[in-house]
Amino acid sequence: MRGFADYNPIAAAVYFLAVTGIAMFCMDPVILALSLAGALVTFALLCGQGGRAHWYTLGLFLVMALINPLVSHNGVTVLFVMNHNPVTLEALLYGVAAAAMVVAVLYWFRCFSCIMTSDKLLYIFGGLSPRLALILSMTLRYVPLFGQQAKKVKQAQTALGLYKEDNLIDSFRGGMRVFSVMVTWALENGIITADSMTARGYGLGKRSRFRLFRWRAGDVLLLTGSLLLAGLALMGVHARAFTWYPAIAAAPMDALAIAGYGAYGVLTLLPAIIHAKEAIKWHCLISSM
Amino acid sequence: MIVIKNSRVRQMLRWVIPLLAIPALVALGAAVLPEKQHLLVSLGVAVLAVVLFLTGFEQKKTGARRMVIVSVMVALCIVGRMIPLFKPVTALTIIIAMYLGGEAGFLTGALAAVLSNFYFGQGPWTPFQMLAWGLIGLMAGYLAPLLKKSRALLLIFGVLAGAAYSMVMDVWTVLWYDGGFNPALYLTAVAAALPHTAVYALSNFAFLWFLARPFGEKLERVRVKYGV
């Protein structure tokens, strides 16, 4: 079973770039609605329950939707006048659209974070610069290592009776001391690591790297598919030429616009389609056993 | 897949990006795109600037020790960011830039942004954060002799860098929301972010007050002990 998470990271990154890029740069209501719906479906499929994050996003949506009509007074349809400033229908609708865009992009990035784990980032950066990839992988290793070491230092300090946690100032000073010990230890440890690397010949030859992912037919398909669908969607948006100010206007829906919207709809659902395809395949395999 | 394997291509990128790509992008944004597309241009410039820096990094012969110290500092930034209400990234970036130079500062700031966002959430703001923190590091590197000499100057720089970071990120918020730069929205965003700006500035102040000297001593000690 090869879900969306198992595709080549470069293909997946291009997919996310295309789908979020269009949502960010095309303030077209149909595109935004499709993007928001697709992002929610993808999020539910790839990341599971969001929990409290959904409520936070809803609050963000409401605040952002309401701010625009209060500070922006463009537009021709005046709804009412507040503090000698007109509040317009266009600004209100634009605020809702902008808020939808922000929320959709947030959800796309949450999906991105679920899918693009640090090993995949390393794969992409490693292509850019092997040395940078080495720094990245060392850093990612240091984060949990420092956590463990901090715990050890803290236990030793507590056992020596050097600090208690029953008053705030003492615990702050203790915390600072643990941090200070940690920094010294981390720096010396780093130097020793570096010396050991040099002793083993780091930097003498060309750096090669370990590649966790290969290109398969599906990856190429995902890459070209994303780019083609994104191109079609951009053409459709361009043909529609939606404007918000001063009055809401758009070219009539022609075949190109419909094709563009359709393409973007398919693009947002690509992970869901891959998911469904694999589920059906799996179902067939089980039933044929 | 190695994207930039050839060192000559990398060399070329170092020249093409600042001299051709960034001006071309800005000119294109001004001339061709409708006026509300500042977002696209600024995002493109941020990404290009970071790429430019990274290609330059691969070119230089950086010793293993400097490299490991940078990754240690980045890891400390990430661990520090996990403590609530505690924003040590700017301060640590300034400190490392003071002692190891602007390039290490840029790298620490930029990498701390992208890597810590793995724990705090990536977003379209990541390239901006990388650029903002990176530039703070680069500037601290240029100003290093002054900052080392005077503690007051260092603290002022820290407060200004914290405030500037927050205000640059507000520019980004407005660009993202509105597509173009709307001064009224910007003022609203700055006002809404005022508590954050204050936290940034104050935590930089506190961090540099408490940590600049001990950190400097530690880095100095490592330098004396191991001869970095």
Short mmCIF file of C-alpha atoms in Angstrom, two decimals:
data_model
loop_
_atom_site.label_atom_id
_atom_site.label_comp_id
_atom_site.label_asym_id
_atom_site.label_seq_id
_atom_site.Cartn_x
_atom_site.Cartn_y
_atom_site.Cartn_z
CA MET A 1 0.00 0.00 0.00
CA ARG A 2 1.54 3.26 -1.14
CA GLY A 3 -0.28 6.23 0.33
CA PHE A 4 0.34 9.88 -0.44
CA ALA A 5 2.90 10.00 2.38
CA ASP A 6 5.11 7.44 0.59
CA TYR A 7 5.50 9.43 -2.63
CA ASN A 8 8.80 11.05 -3.52
CA PRO A 9 9.22 14.20 -1.35
CA ILE A 10 10.11 16.39 -4.31
CA ALA A 11 6.91 15.42 -6.12
CA ALA A 12 4.90 15.96 -2.93
CA ALA A 13 6.57 19.34 -2.29
CA VAL A 14 5.77 20.49 -5.83
CA TYR A 15 2.18 19.35 -5.31
CA PHE A 16 1.84 21.37 -2.10
CA LEU A 17 3.53 24.37 -3.70
CA ALA A 18 1.08 24.28 -6.61
CA VAL A 19 -2.05 23.80 -4.55
CA THR A 20 -1.21 26.44 -1.90
CA GLY A 21 0.34 28.85 -4.38
CA ILE A 22 -2.84 29.04 -6.43
CA ALA A 23 -4.95 29.47 -3.29
CA MET A 24 -2.69 32.29 -2.09
CA PHE A 25 -2.35 34.25 -5.28
CA CYS A 26 -5.74 33.84 -6.97
CA MET A 27 -8.38 35.70 -5.01
CA ASP A 28 -11.16 33.96 -6.89
CA PRO A 29 -14.15 32.85 -4.79
CA VAL A 30 -14.66 29.51 -6.56
CA ILE A 31 -10.96 28.64 -6.26
CA LEU A 32 -11.00 29.60 -2.58
CA ALA A 33 -14.08 27.50 -1.84
CA LEU A 34 -12.57 24.50 -3.66
CA SER A 35 -9.27 24.99 -1.88
CA LEU A 36 -10.84 25.21 1.56
CA ALA A 37 -12.98 22.11 0.96
CA GLY A 38 -10.05 20.17 -0.50
CA ALA A 39 -7.76 21.20 2.35
CA LEU A 40 -10.28 20.02 4.94
CA VAL A 41 -10.77 16.66 3.18
CA THR A 42 -7.02 16.16 2.78
CA PHE A 43 -6.41 17.15 6.40
CA ALA A 44 -9.00 14.67 7.66
CA LEU A 45 -7.52 11.88 5.49
CA LEU A 46 -3.82 12.50 6.11
CA CYS A 47 -3.69 13.90 9.64
CA GLY A 48 -6.82 12.59 11.32
CA GLN A 49 -8.57 14.60 14.01
CA GLY A 50 -7.51 18.20 14.47
CA GLY A 51 -9.04 18.63 17.94
CA ARG A 52 -8.78 22.15 19.34
CA ALA A 53 -6.94 23.49 16.28
CA HIS A 54 -10.24 23.64 14.37
CA TRP A 55 -11.78 26.02 16.91
CA TYR A 56 -8.71 28.23 16.84
CA THR A 57 -8.91 28.41 13.05
CA LEU A 58 -12.62 29.24 13.20
CA GLY A 59 -11.89 32.14 15.55
CA LEU A 60 -9.13 33.34 13.25
CA PHE A 61 -11.53 33.17 10.30
CA LEU A 62 -14.16 35.30 12.05
CA VAL A 63 -11.67 37.95 13.20
CA MET A 64 -10.01 38.24 9.81
CA ALA A 65 -13.32 38.36 7.96
CA LEU A 66 -14.58 41.22 10.16
CA ILE A 67 -11.41 43.33 10.18
CA ASN A 68 -11.37 44.17 6.48
CA PRO A 69 -14.69 46.10 6.22
CA LEU A 70 -13.67 48.13 9.28
CA VAL A 71 -10.33 49.33 7.93
CA SER A 72 -10.83 49.20 4.16
CA HIS A 73 -13.37 51.59 2.67
CA ASN A 74 -13.05 50.71 -1.00
CA GLY A 75 -16.10 49.59 -2.94
CA VAL A 76 -19.23 51.20 -4.34
CA THR A 77 -22.06 49.50 -2.41
CA VAL A 78 -22.27 51.28 0.94
CA LEU A 79 -24.04 49.20 3.57
CA PHE A 80 -23.96 51.76 6.40
CA VAL A 81 -21.77 54.53 7.76
CA MET A 82 -19.80 54.07 10.95
CA ASN A 83 -17.73 56.87 12.54
CA HIS A 84 -18.00 58.84 9.27
CA ASN A 85 -16.49 55.92 7.38
CA PRO A 86 -18.49 53.89 4.91
CA VAL A 87 -18.67 50.13 5.42
CA THR A 88 -19.03 48.54 2.00
CA LEU A 89 -20.38 45.24 0.77
CA GLU A 90 -17.28 44.71 -1.38
CA ALA A 91 -14.91 45.13 1.56
CA LEU A 92 -17.02 42.75 3.64
CA LEU A 93 -17.01 40.06 0.95
CA TYR A 94 -13.32 40.59 0.26
CA GLY A 95 -12.67 40.14 3.99
CA VAL A 96 -14.54 36.83 3.98
CA ALA A 97 -12.58 35.70 0.89
CA ALA A 98 -9.23 36.74 2.37
CA ALA A 99 -10.07 34.96 5.62
CA ALA A 100 -11.04 31.84 3.68
CA MET A 101 -7.73 32.05 1.80
CA VAL A 102 -5.73 32.34 5.03
CA VAL A 103 -7.59 29.44 6.64
CA ALA A 104 -7.28 27.24 3.54
CA VAL A 105 -3.53 27.93 3.34
CA LEU A 106 -3.20 27.16 7.06
CA TYR A 107 -4.86 23.80 6.53
CA TRP A 108 -2.69 23.05 3.50
CA PHE A 109 0.38 23.78 5.58
CA ARG A 110 -0.89 21.55 8.36
CA CYS A 111 -1.21 18.75 5.79
CA PHE A 112 2.29 19.67 4.58
CA SER A 113 3.65 19.31 8.12
CA CYS A 114 1.99 15.91 8.53
CA ILE A 115 3.42 14.63 5.26
CA MET A 116 6.82 16.32 5.01
CA THR A 117 8.65 14.88 7.99
CA SER A 118 12.24 15.85 8.72
CA ASP A 119 13.75 12.93 6.78
CA LYS A 120 11.99 14.16 3.66
CA LEU A 121 13.18 17.72 4.22
CA LEU A 122 16.67 16.32 4.53
CA TYR A 123 16.26 14.55 1.20
CA ILE A 124 15.26 17.79 -0.51
CA PHE A 125 17.91 19.98 1.15
CA GLY A 126 20.54 17.34 0.57
CA GLY A 127 20.14 17.93 -3.14
CA LEU A 128 20.66 21.64 -2.65
CA SER A 129 23.79 21.29 -0.56
CA PRO A 130 25.26 18.16 1.04
CA ARG A 131 26.99 20.23 3.73
CA LEU A 132 23.76 21.93 4.65
CA ALA A 133 22.04 18.55 4.84
CA LEU A 134 24.72 17.41 7.28
CA ILE A 135 24.10 20.46 9.49
CA LEU A 136 20.36 19.81 9.35
CA SER A 137 20.66 16.18 10.32
CA MET A 138 23.07 16.96 13.16
CA THR A 139 20.73 19.65 14.46
CA LEU A 140 17.72 17.37 14.35
CA ARG A 141 19.69 14.79 16.28
CA TYR A 142 20.84 17.35 18.87
CA VAL A 143 17.31 18.44 19.80
CA PRO A 144 16.32 15.19 21.58
CA LEU A 145 19.90 14.65 22.79
CA PHE A 146 19.91 18.02 24.56
CA GLY A 147 16.55 17.22 26.08
CA GLN A 148 17.89 13.99 27.58
CA GLN A 149 21.11 15.61 28.76
CA ALA A 150 19.20 18.48 30.39
CA LYS A 151 17.20 15.92 32.34
CA LYS A 152 20.39 14.20 33.50
CA VAL A 153 22.02 17.47 34.55
CA LYS A 154 18.89 18.47 36.40
CA GLN A 155 18.74 15.17 38.28
CA ALA A 156 22.41 15.45 39.24
CA GLN A 157 21.94 19.02 40.48
CA THR A 158 18.87 18.06 42.49
CA ALA A 159 20.64 15.03 43.98
CA LEU A 160 23.56 17.23 45.01
CA GLY A 161 21.06 19.42 46.80
CA LEU A 162 21.98 22.44 44.71
CA TYR A 163 18.45 23.52 44.03
CA LYS A 164 14.87 22.85 44.94
CA GLU A 165 11.75 23.73 43.05
CA ASP A 166 9.70 25.02 45.95
CA ASN A 167 10.21 28.69 45.30
CA LEU A 168 10.15 30.61 42.07
CA ILE A 169 13.47 32.46 42.29
CA ASP A 170 15.35 29.35 43.29
CA SER A 171 13.83 27.32 40.49
CA PHE A 172 14.64 30.10 38.00
CA ARG A 173 18.25 30.22 39.16
CA GLY A 174 18.42 26.44 39.07
CA GLY A 175 17.01 26.46 35.56
CA MET A 176 19.60 28.98 34.44
CA ARG A 177 22.37 26.86 35.96
CA VAL A 178 21.13 23.73 34.20
CA PHE A 179 20.96 25.68 30.94
CA SER A 180 24.48 27.00 31.48
CA VAL A 181 25.88 23.52 32.18
CA MET A 182 24.04 22.28 29.13
CA VAL A 183 25.54 24.91 26.85
CA THR A 184 29.09 24.17 27.96
CA TRP A 185 28.52 20.47 27.56
CA ALA A 186 26.88 20.90 24.15
CA LEU A 187 29.70 23.06 22.81
CA GLU A 188 32.48 20.76 24.04
CA ASN A 189 30.59 17.73 22.82
CA GLY A 190 30.23 19.42 19.45
CA ILE A 191 33.95 20.20 19.21
CA ILE A 192 34.84 16.61 20.07
CA THR A 193 32.40 15.39 17.42
CA ALA A 194 33.96 17.74 14.89
CA ASP A 195 37.50 16.63 15.74
CA SER A 196 36.44 13.03 15.46
CA MET A 197 34.93 13.77 12.05
CA THR A 198 38.12 15.48 10.88
CA ALA A 199 40.23 12.56 12.17
CA ARG A 200 38.13 10.20 10.08
CA GLY A 201 38.72 12.23 6.96
CA TYR A 202 35.66 14.47 6.75
CA GLY A 203 36.04 17.04 4.05
CA LEU A 204 38.77 15.22 2.15
CA GLY A 205 36.71 13.78 -0.64
CA LYS A 206 33.42 14.63 -2.25
CA ARG A 207 30.39 14.10 -0.08
CA SER A 208 28.01 11.44 -1.21
CA ARG A 209 24.67 10.95 0.41
CA PHE A 210 22.19 8.29 1.31
CA ARG A 211 18.95 8.52 -0.62
CA LEU A 212 15.87 7.19 1.02
CA PHE A 213 13.52 7.82 -1.88
CA ARG A 214 13.56 6.85 -5.52
CA TRP A 215 11.56 8.04 -8.50
CA ARG A 216 8.84 5.69 -9.53
CA ALA A 217 6.22 5.96 -12.24
CA GLY A 218 3.66 7.20 -9.70
CA ASP A 219 5.96 10.01 -8.56
CA VAL A 220 6.51 11.25 -12.09
CA LEU A 221 2.77 11.07 -12.66
CA LEU A 222 2.09 13.09 -9.49
CA LEU A 223 4.69 15.69 -10.47
CA THR A 224 3.53 16.21 -14.04
CA GLY A 225 -0.12 15.94 -13.05
CA SER A 226 0.23 18.66 -10.41
CA LEU A 227 2.02 20.98 -12.81
CA LEU A 228 -0.46 20.44 -15.66
CA LEU A 229 -3.54 20.85 -13.45
CA ALA A 230 -2.04 23.95 -11.84
CA GLY A 231 -1.30 25.46 -15.27
CA LEU A 232 -4.85 24.78 -16.44
CA ALA A 233 -6.26 26.26 -13.23
CA LEU A 234 -4.17 29.43 -13.67
CA MET A 235 -5.42 29.81 -17.26
CA GLY A 236 -9.00 29.42 -16.05
CA VAL A 237 -8.56 32.04 -13.32
CA HIS A 238 -6.98 34.40 -15.81
CA ALA A 239 -9.88 33.95 -18.22
CA ARG A 240 -12.39 34.62 -15.45
CA ALA A 241 -10.55 37.81 -14.32
CA PHE A 242 -12.42 38.23 -11.06
CA THR A 243 -12.15 41.69 -9.47
CA TRP A 244 -13.36 42.79 -6.04
CA TYR A 245 -12.91 46.54 -6.15
CA PRO A 246 -14.47 48.96 -6.87
CA ALA A 247 -17.39 46.69 -7.76
CA ILE A 248 -17.45 42.90 -7.85
CA ALA A 249 -17.13 41.85 -11.47
CA ALA A 250 -16.00 38.88 -13.53
CA ALA A 251 -15.96 37.71 -17.12
CA PRO A 252 -18.76 35.24 -17.93
CA MET A 253 -18.14 31.57 -17.23
CA ASP A 254 -16.72 30.18 -20.45
CA ALA A 255 -15.36 26.71 -21.19
CA LEU A 256 -11.83 27.69 -20.14
CA ALA A 257 -12.96 29.01 -16.76
CA ILE A 258 -14.97 25.86 -16.09
CA ALA A 259 -12.02 23.69 -17.13
CA GLY A 260 -9.73 25.71 -14.84
CA TYR A 261 -12.05 25.33 -11.86
CA GLY A 262 -12.43 21.61 -12.62
CA ALA A 263 -8.66 21.20 -12.82
CA TYR A 264 -8.16 22.93 -9.49
CA GLY A 265 -10.88 20.78 -7.95
CA VAL A 266 -9.07 17.63 -9.10
CA LEU A 267 -5.75 19.07 -7.91
CA THR A 268 -7.03 19.66 -4.38
CA LEU A 269 -8.42 16.13 -4.26
CA LEU A 270 -5.29 14.35 -5.60
CA PRO A 271 -4.22 12.99 -2.16
CA ALA A 272 -7.78 11.84 -1.54
CA ILE A 273 -7.85 10.15 -4.98
CA ILE A 274 -4.56 8.38 -4.27
CA HIS A 275 -5.90 7.34 -0.87
CA ALA A 276 -9.12 5.98 -2.39
CA LYS A 277 -7.27 4.15 -5.17
CA GLU A 278 -5.04 2.39 -2.65
CA ALA A 279 -8.01 1.54 -0.43
CA ILE A 280 -9.87 -0.04 -3.37
CA LYS A 281 -6.77 -1.98 -4.43
CA TRP A 282 -6.31 -3.23 -0.88
CA HIS A 283 -9.95 -4.22 -0.68
CA CYS A 284 -9.66 -6.20 -3.96
CA LEU A 285 -6.49 -7.92 -2.74
CA ILE A 286 -8.17 -8.95 0.51
CA SER A 287 -11.27 -10.25 -1.23
CA SER A 288 -9.23 -12.24 -3.76
CA MET A 289 -7.24 -14.01 -1.06
CA MET B 1 18.50 13.47 -7.01
CA ILE B 2 21.11 16.18 -6.63
CA VAL B 3 19.69 19.47 -7.75
CA ILE B 4 22.88 21.50 -7.83
CA LYS B 5 25.69 19.01 -8.18
CA ASN B 6 27.94 21.05 -10.39
CA SER B 7 30.00 23.63 -8.54
CA ARG B 8 30.11 25.81 -11.65
CA VAL B 9 26.32 25.97 -11.69
CA ARG B 10 26.39 26.98 -8.04
CA GLN B 11 28.93 29.65 -8.81
CA MET B 12 26.72 30.90 -11.58
CA LEU B 13 23.69 31.02 -9.26
CA ARG B 14 25.62 33.24 -6.89
CA TRP B 15 25.92 35.83 -9.61
CA VAL B 16 22.66 35.34 -11.44
CA ILE B 17 20.36 35.59 -8.42
CA PRO B 18 21.40 38.98 -7.01
CA LEU B 19 22.24 40.63 -10.31
CA LEU B 20 19.48 39.28 -12.55
CA ALA B 21 16.80 37.27 -10.80
CA ILE B 22 15.89 39.58 -7.91
CA PRO B 23 15.84 42.82 -9.96
CA ALA B 24 13.96 41.05 -12.73
CA LEU B 25 11.38 39.77 -10.25
CA VAL B 26 10.88 43.22 -8.75
CA ALA B 27 10.64 44.86 -12.17
CA LEU B 28 8.22 42.20 -13.35
CA GLY B 29 6.14 42.73 -10.25
CA ALA B 30 6.04 46.47 -10.86
CA ALA B 31 5.36 46.33 -14.58
CA VAL B 32 3.43 43.23 -15.52
CA LEU B 33 1.50 41.94 -12.53
CA PRO B 34 -1.57 43.78 -11.28
CA GLU B 35 -0.79 46.09 -8.38
CA LYS B 36 -2.05 43.76 -5.68
CA GLN B 37 0.64 41.15 -6.17
CA HIS B 38 3.34 42.46 -3.86
CA LEU B 39 2.96 39.21 -1.96
CA LEU B 40 4.25 37.09 -4.83
CA VAL B 41 7.24 39.37 -5.36
CA SER B 42 8.20 39.57 -1.69
CA LEU B 43 7.88 35.84 -1.20
CA GLY B 44 10.01 35.24 -4.28
CA VAL B 45 12.67 37.67 -3.09
CA ALA B 46 12.76 36.04 0.36
CA VAL B 47 13.19 32.57 -1.10
CA LEU B 48 15.85 33.73 -3.58
CA ALA B 49 17.84 35.53 -0.90
CA VAL B 50 17.92 32.44 1.27
CA VAL B 51 18.89 30.21 -1.67
CA LEU B 52 21.63 32.67 -2.60
CA PHE B 53 23.04 32.48 0.86
CA LEU B 54 22.97 28.71 0.98
CA THR B 55 24.77 28.37 -2.35
CA GLY B 56 27.43 30.70 -1.02
CA PHE B 57 27.70 28.54 2.06
CA GLU B 58 28.42 25.40 0.08
CA GLN B 59 31.17 27.24 -1.80
CA LYS B 60 33.15 28.23 1.24
CA LYS B 61 35.52 25.86 2.94
CA THR B 62 33.86 25.79 6.31
CA GLY B 63 35.74 23.81 8.89
CA ALA B 64 34.03 20.93 10.63
CA ARG B 65 34.22 22.70 13.99
CA ARG B 66 32.44 25.86 12.91
CA MET B 67 29.83 23.73 11.22
CA VAL B 68 29.16 21.66 14.33
CA ILE B 69 28.98 24.76 16.54
CA VAL B 70 26.37 26.26 14.22
CA SER B 71 24.26 23.13 14.47
CA VAL B 72 24.65 23.08 18.26
CA MET B 73 23.42 26.69 18.43
CA VAL B 74 20.50 25.99 16.11
CA ALA B 75 19.49 23.06 18.31
CA LEU B 76 19.71 25.29 21.40
CA CYS B 77 17.45 27.84 19.67
CA ILE B 78 14.89 25.14 18.94
CA VAL B 79 14.97 23.74 22.46
CA GLY B 80 14.72 27.30 23.82
CA ARG B 81 11.71 28.10 21.62
CA MET B 82 9.84 25.21 23.19
CA ILE B 83 9.79 26.94 26.59
CA PRO B 84 6.62 29.08 26.69
CA LEU B 85 6.92 32.89 26.48
CA PHE B 86 10.61 32.46 25.86
CA LYS B 87 11.94 33.72 22.56
CA PRO B 88 15.67 33.14 22.63
CA VAL B 89 16.21 32.75 18.86
CA THR B 90 17.03 36.38 18.12
CA ALA B 91 19.33 36.68 21.14
CA LEU B 92 21.18 33.44 20.42
CA THR B 93 21.53 34.43 16.75
CA ILE B 94 23.04 37.77 17.79
CA ILE B 95 25.43 36.07 20.21
CA ILE B 96 26.69 33.52 17.71
CA ALA B 97 27.06 36.20 15.04
CA MET B 98 29.12 38.30 17.46
CA TYR B 99 31.60 35.51 18.09
CA LEU B 100 31.58 33.47 14.88
CA GLY B 101 30.80 36.12 12.27
CA GLY B 102 27.85 37.20 10.18
CA GLU B 103 27.69 34.14 7.98
CA ALA B 104 27.30 31.79 10.93
CA GLY B 105 24.70 34.23 12.31
CA PHE B 106 22.67 34.19 9.11
CA LEU B 107 22.80 30.43 8.97
CA THR B 108 21.80 30.03 12.62
CA GLY B 109 18.84 32.39 12.28
CA ALA B 110 17.58 30.96 9.01
CA LEU B 111 17.95 27.32 10.04
CA ALA B 112 16.44 27.92 13.47
CA ALA B 113 13.38 29.35 11.72
CA VAL B 114 12.86 26.50 9.28
CA LEU B 115 13.70 23.68 11.70
CA SER B 116 11.80 24.96 14.73
CA ASN B 117 8.76 25.40 12.49
CA PHE B 118 8.74 21.63 12.24
CA TYR B 119 7.65 21.72 15.85
CA PHE B 120 5.58 24.93 15.71
CA GLY B 121 3.98 24.65 12.28
CA GLN B 122 5.30 25.52 8.87
CA GLY B 123 3.51 28.19 6.95
CA PRO B 124 3.96 30.64 4.13
CA TRP B 125 5.62 32.81 6.77
CA THR B 126 8.63 30.46 7.00
CA PRO B 127 10.74 32.11 4.22
CA PHE B 128 10.08 35.51 5.78
CA GLN B 129 11.09 34.32 9.21
CA MET B 130 14.23 32.77 7.74
CA LEU B 131 15.14 36.01 6.03
CA ALA B 132 14.31 38.21 9.04
CA TRP B 133 16.30 36.17 11.55
CA GLY B 134 19.07 35.58 9.06
CA LEU B 135 19.48 39.29 8.39
CA ILE B 136 19.52 40.06 12.11
CA GLY B 137 22.39 37.58 12.40
CA LEU B 138 24.20 39.05 9.42
CA MET B 139 23.90 42.59 10.80
CA ALA B 140 25.05 41.52 14.25
CA GLY B 141 28.06 39.98 12.53
CA TYR B 142 28.91 43.26 10.81
CA LEU B 143 28.45 45.20 14.05
CA ALA B 144 30.34 42.59 16.12
CA PRO B 145 33.31 44.77 17.20
CA LEU B 146 30.97 47.50 18.49
CA LEU B 147 28.59 45.08 20.17
CA LYS B 148 31.41 43.28 21.93
CA LYS B 149 32.79 46.53 23.28
CA SER B 150 29.64 48.06 24.70
CA ARG B 151 26.99 46.18 26.61
CA ALA B 152 24.51 49.07 26.35
CA LEU B 153 24.82 49.03 22.58
CA LEU B 154 24.27 45.28 22.54
CA LEU B 155 21.09 45.61 24.60
CA ILE B 156 19.79 48.42 22.37
CA PHE B 157 20.54 46.33 19.30
CA GLY B 158 18.68 43.39 20.85
CA VAL B 159 15.58 45.45 21.62
CA LEU B 160 15.60 47.04 18.16
CA ALA B 161 16.11 43.68 16.47
CA GLY B 162 13.18 42.21 18.40
CA ALA B 163 10.90 45.11 17.48
CA ALA B 164 12.10 45.11 13.86
CA TYR B 165 11.53 41.36 13.57
CA SER B 166 7.97 41.72 14.79
CA MET B 167 7.24 44.67 12.49
CA VAL B 168 8.68 42.92 9.44
CA MET B 169 6.47 39.96 10.19
CA ASP B 170 3.49 42.36 10.39
CA VAL B 171 4.33 43.59 6.88
CA TRP B 172 4.15 40.00 5.83
CA THR B 173 0.80 39.46 7.58
CA VAL B 174 -0.68 42.41 5.71
CA LEU B 175 0.75 41.31 2.37
CA TRP B 176 -0.63 37.86 2.88
CA TYR B 177 -4.08 39.07 3.88
CA ASP B 178 -4.53 41.84 1.37
CA GLY B 179 -2.19 40.98 -1.50
CA GLY B 180 -0.89 44.56 -1.54
CA PHE B 181 0.38 46.90 1.13
CA ASN B 182 -2.49 48.65 2.85
CA PRO B 183 -1.24 51.20 5.46
CA ALA B 184 -4.48 51.15 7.48
CA LEU B 185 -4.34 47.36 7.76
CA TYR B 186 -0.67 47.55 8.63
CA LEU B 187 -1.36 49.89 11.53
CA THR B 188 -4.09 47.54 12.75
CA ALA B 189 -1.72 44.59 12.52
CA VAL B 190 1.05 46.45 14.36
CA ALA B 191 -1.40 47.47 17.10
CA ALA B 192 -2.73 43.91 17.40
CA ALA B 193 0.79 42.53 17.57
CA LEU B 194 1.96 45.08 20.14
CA PRO B 195 2.01 42.60 23.07
CA HIS B 196 4.06 40.21 20.92
CA THR B 197 6.43 42.98 19.90
CA ALA B 198 6.87 43.88 23.56
CA VAL B 199 7.55 40.24 24.49
CA TYR B 200 10.11 39.95 21.70
CA ALA B 201 11.91 43.14 22.67
CA LEU B 202 11.82 42.39 26.40
CA SER B 203 12.90 38.78 26.09
CA ASN B 204 15.79 39.85 23.87
CA PHE B 205 16.76 42.39 26.48
CA ALA B 206 16.57 39.84 29.31
CA PHE B 207 18.39 37.19 27.33
CA LEU B 208 21.21 39.41 26.27
CA TRP B 209 21.42 40.86 29.79
CA PHE B 210 21.74 37.46 31.42
CA LEU B 211 23.36 35.37 28.73
CA ALA B 212 25.57 37.49 26.49
CA ARG B 213 28.50 37.51 28.87
CA PRO B 214 28.35 33.86 30.07
CA PHE B 215 27.79 32.69 26.50
CA GLY B 216 30.68 34.78 25.30
CA GLU B 217 32.87 33.32 28.04
CA LYS B 218 31.86 29.80 27.09
CA LEU B 219 32.56 30.35 23.40
CA GLU B 220 35.83 32.03 24.32
CA ARG B 221 36.70 29.14 26.62
CA VAL B 222 36.03 26.59 23.93
CA ARG B 223 38.19 28.65 21.60
CA VAL B 224 41.07 28.72 24.07
CA LYS B 225 40.70 25.09 25.10
CA TYR B 226 40.44 23.60 21.65
CA GLY B 227 41.87 26.39 19.51
CA VAL B 228 38.92 26.80 17.14
#
